[in-house]
């Protein structure tokens, strides 16, 4: 339950967001605690922190969803606590100051995520091909939860499917080009 997926129901989204970690201030501790945490984090981090584009000491996943998903499209807005925001910095400031409570922030996020996901849900419910693909995704998820000894090994067997005669081999290469570059030829080899 650590992420929201495109196939999640409205109830799944609500359950996941309501249970999400949502701090409104940075954790404080003694200088010794901080040094010990930094040393442990540096060892466990293994370069992950250096991949962040901005420094965020709050590390609030609800605010991350608002910043990177809800407010990322141009002219996007986010509504929480009866106020509509068009800037992430305004949402963050309102949350940190207490203008928006954790419950209001999460309720606004649940509504915004469900609004984004509803057309996807409708597509998967009404389009037969999409419905089949969704069922495959769900099956793969179930299989990934099984212990490795119980997992079914899947192989593409084109001979068994009658798509190619026995003894054929598949070669994966780029499409032919009338004027290939030296790099394309080298990549093919």
Short mmCIF file of C-alpha atoms in Angstrom, two decimals:
data_model
loop_
_atom_site.label_atom_id
_atom_site.label_comp_id
_atom_site.label_asym_id
_atom_site.label_seq_id
_atom_site.Cartn_x
_atom_site.Cartn_y
_atom_site.Cartn_z
CA UNK A 1 0.00 0.00 0.00
CA UNK A 2 2.95 2.34 -0.53
CA UNK A 3 1.84 3.75 -3.90
CA UNK A 4 -1.28 4.56 -5.90
CA UNK A 5 -1.62 2.62 -9.16
CA UNK A 6 -3.74 3.28 -12.24
CA UNK A 7 -5.87 0.21 -11.55
CA UNK A 8 -6.68 1.21 -7.95
CA UNK A 9 -10.34 1.67 -7.08
CA UNK A 10 -11.57 4.84 -5.37
CA UNK A 11 -11.68 2.83 -2.13
CA UNK A 12 -8.05 1.71 -2.63
CA UNK A 13 -6.93 5.31 -3.14
CA UNK A 14 -8.78 6.45 -0.03
CA UNK A 15 -7.38 3.62 2.11
CA UNK A 16 -3.81 4.21 0.92
CA UNK A 17 -3.85 8.01 1.31
CA UNK A 18 -5.55 7.96 4.71
CA UNK A 19 -2.86 5.54 5.95
CA UNK A 20 0.02 7.51 4.37
CA UNK A 21 2.79 9.09 6.39
CA UNK A 22 2.14 12.83 6.38
CA UNK A 23 4.44 14.86 8.69
CA UNK A 24 3.92 18.61 9.01
CA UNK A 25 7.37 19.37 10.43
CA UNK A 26 10.85 17.98 10.26
CA UNK A 27 11.72 15.52 12.99
CA UNK A 28 13.94 16.96 15.67
CA UNK A 29 16.51 15.22 17.84
CA UNK A 30 19.75 15.78 19.67
CA UNK A 31 22.95 16.48 17.77
CA UNK A 32 24.18 12.96 18.61
CA UNK A 33 20.91 11.47 17.31
CA UNK A 34 21.25 13.45 14.10
CA UNK A 35 24.85 12.36 13.53
CA UNK A 36 23.93 8.72 14.15
CA UNK A 37 20.95 9.02 11.79
CA UNK A 38 23.10 10.69 9.11
CA UNK A 39 25.74 7.95 9.34
CA UNK A 40 23.13 5.19 9.14
CA UNK A 41 21.29 6.97 6.34
CA UNK A 42 24.48 7.51 4.33
CA UNK A 43 25.24 3.81 4.54
CA UNK A 44 21.67 2.75 3.68
CA UNK A 45 21.23 5.48 1.06
CA UNK A 46 23.89 4.18 -1.34
CA UNK A 47 23.60 7.27 -3.54
CA UNK A 48 19.79 7.46 -3.66
CA UNK A 49 19.69 10.87 -1.98
CA UNK A 50 22.05 12.32 -4.56
CA UNK A 51 19.45 11.51 -7.22
CA UNK A 52 16.95 14.01 -5.76
CA UNK A 53 16.75 17.26 -7.72
CA UNK A 54 15.66 19.30 -4.71
CA UNK A 55 16.36 18.99 -1.01
CA UNK A 56 13.24 18.08 0.96
CA UNK A 57 13.86 17.49 4.65
CA UNK A 58 10.14 17.06 5.36
CA UNK A 59 9.86 13.93 3.16
CA UNK A 60 6.07 13.99 3.06
CA UNK A 61 4.73 11.59 0.39
CA UNK A 62 1.31 13.30 0.32
CA UNK A 63 2.93 16.62 -0.56
CA UNK A 64 5.10 14.80 -3.13
CA UNK A 65 1.96 13.49 -4.88
CA UNK A 66 0.47 16.98 -4.88
CA UNK A 67 3.65 18.54 -6.27
CA UNK A 68 4.55 15.96 -8.90
CA UNK A 69 1.18 14.58 -9.98
CA UNK A 70 -1.68 16.91 -9.10
CA UNK A 71 -0.03 20.29 -9.74
CA UNK A 72 2.40 19.26 -12.50
CA UNK A 73 0.10 20.00 -15.50
CA UNK A 74 -0.05 23.65 -16.57
CA UNK A 75 -2.89 25.58 -14.90
CA UNK A 76 -3.60 22.70 -12.49
CA UNK A 77 -5.23 23.44 -9.15
CA UNK A 78 -5.57 21.62 -5.83
CA UNK A 79 -8.43 22.13 -3.39
CA UNK A 80 -8.15 21.41 0.32
CA UNK A 81 -9.96 22.84 3.30
CA UNK A 82 -12.31 24.83 1.06
CA UNK A 83 -9.44 26.74 -0.61
CA UNK A 84 -8.16 26.21 -4.14
CA UNK A 85 -4.41 26.49 -4.69
CA UNK A 86 -2.56 26.85 -7.98
CA UNK A 87 0.96 26.70 -6.57
CA UNK A 88 2.64 23.89 -4.67
CA UNK A 89 4.55 26.37 -2.50
CA UNK A 90 1.22 27.82 -1.33
CA UNK A 91 -0.15 24.35 -0.48
CA UNK A 92 3.03 23.44 1.40
CA UNK A 93 3.06 26.72 3.33
CA UNK A 94 -0.64 26.38 4.24
CA UNK A 95 -0.10 22.81 5.45
CA UNK A 96 3.01 23.63 7.48
CA UNK A 97 1.32 26.65 9.08
CA UNK A 98 -1.75 24.61 10.03
CA UNK A 99 -4.14 26.42 7.68
CA UNK A 100 -4.76 23.03 6.07
CA UNK A 101 -5.02 20.08 8.48
CA UNK A 102 -3.61 16.65 7.65
CA UNK A 103 -7.17 15.36 7.19
CA UNK A 104 -8.07 18.20 4.80
CA UNK A 105 -4.84 17.71 2.81
CA UNK A 106 -5.45 13.98 2.50
CA UNK A 107 -9.14 14.46 1.59
CA UNK A 108 -8.15 16.94 -1.13
CA UNK A 109 -5.49 14.54 -2.41
CA UNK A 110 -7.94 11.62 -2.46
CA UNK A 111 -10.45 13.70 -4.45
CA UNK A 112 -7.79 14.94 -6.89
CA UNK A 113 -6.30 11.48 -7.48
CA UNK A 114 -9.72 9.91 -8.00
CA UNK A 115 -10.59 12.67 -10.46
CA UNK A 116 -7.42 11.88 -12.43
CA UNK A 117 -8.01 8.12 -12.30
CA UNK A 118 -11.72 8.09 -13.18
CA UNK A 119 -11.22 8.31 -16.99
CA UNK A 120 -8.69 5.46 -16.72
CA UNK A 121 -11.14 3.35 -14.71
CA UNK A 122 -13.88 4.06 -17.25
CA UNK A 123 -11.58 3.06 -20.12
CA UNK A 124 -10.67 -0.23 -18.45
CA UNK A 125 -14.33 -0.93 -17.66
CA UNK A 126 -15.70 -0.23 -21.16
CA UNK A 127 -12.94 -1.26 -23.58
CA UNK A 128 -12.69 -5.06 -23.93
CA UNK A 129 -9.00 -5.08 -24.92
CA UNK A 130 -8.12 -2.77 -22.02
CA UNK A 131 -10.19 -4.94 -19.68
CA UNK A 132 -8.14 -7.97 -20.75
CA UNK A 133 -4.87 -6.12 -20.22
CA UNK A 134 -5.97 -5.01 -16.76
CA UNK A 135 -6.79 -8.59 -15.86
CA UNK A 136 -3.29 -9.62 -16.98
CA UNK A 137 -1.75 -6.89 -14.79
CA UNK A 138 -3.78 -8.10 -11.82
CA UNK A 139 -2.70 -11.69 -12.48
CA UNK A 140 0.97 -10.65 -12.67
CA UNK A 141 0.60 -8.78 -9.37
CA UNK A 142 -0.91 -11.85 -7.70
CA UNK A 143 1.91 -14.02 -9.03
CA UNK A 144 4.56 -11.60 -7.80
CA UNK A 145 3.24 -12.07 -4.26
CA UNK A 146 3.67 -15.86 -4.38
CA UNK A 147 6.82 -17.53 -3.05
CA UNK A 148 9.24 -18.20 -5.92
CA UNK A 149 8.65 -21.97 -5.80
CA UNK A 150 4.94 -21.45 -6.57
CA UNK A 151 5.37 -18.98 -9.43
CA UNK A 152 4.45 -20.13 -12.90
CA UNK A 153 7.26 -19.60 -15.39
CA UNK A 154 5.91 -17.89 -18.48
CA UNK A 155 7.55 -18.22 -21.86
CA UNK A 156 6.49 -16.98 -25.26
CA UNK A 157 6.18 -20.18 -27.26
CA UNK A 158 5.38 -19.15 -30.82
CA UNK A 159 5.66 -22.74 -32.06
CA UNK A 160 3.02 -23.88 -29.56
CA UNK A 161 0.81 -20.94 -30.57
CA UNK A 162 1.17 -21.94 -34.25
CA UNK A 163 2.74 -18.60 -35.19
CA UNK A 164 6.03 -20.06 -36.51
CA UNK A 165 7.24 -23.49 -37.61
CA UNK A 166 9.50 -25.52 -35.32
CA UNK A 167 13.21 -24.74 -35.67
CA UNK A 168 12.76 -21.03 -36.38
CA UNK A 169 14.82 -18.43 -34.56
CA UNK A 170 13.96 -14.85 -33.70
CA UNK A 171 16.41 -12.02 -34.27
CA UNK A 172 15.76 -8.69 -32.59
CA UNK A 173 17.28 -5.88 -34.62
CA UNK A 174 16.36 -2.34 -35.62
CA UNK A 175 14.16 -1.82 -38.64
CA UNK A 176 16.08 -1.62 -41.92
CA UNK A 177 17.23 1.82 -42.95
CA UNK A 178 18.30 2.91 -46.44
CA UNK A 179 21.13 5.01 -44.98
CA UNK A 180 22.30 3.42 -41.73
CA UNK A 181 24.79 5.26 -39.58
CA UNK A 182 28.02 3.69 -38.39
CA UNK A 183 26.61 3.77 -34.84
CA UNK A 184 23.47 1.86 -35.90
CA UNK A 185 25.62 -0.80 -37.62
CA UNK A 186 27.81 -1.07 -34.54
CA UNK A 187 24.79 -1.35 -32.23
CA UNK A 188 23.37 -4.15 -34.36
CA UNK A 189 26.57 -6.18 -34.09
#
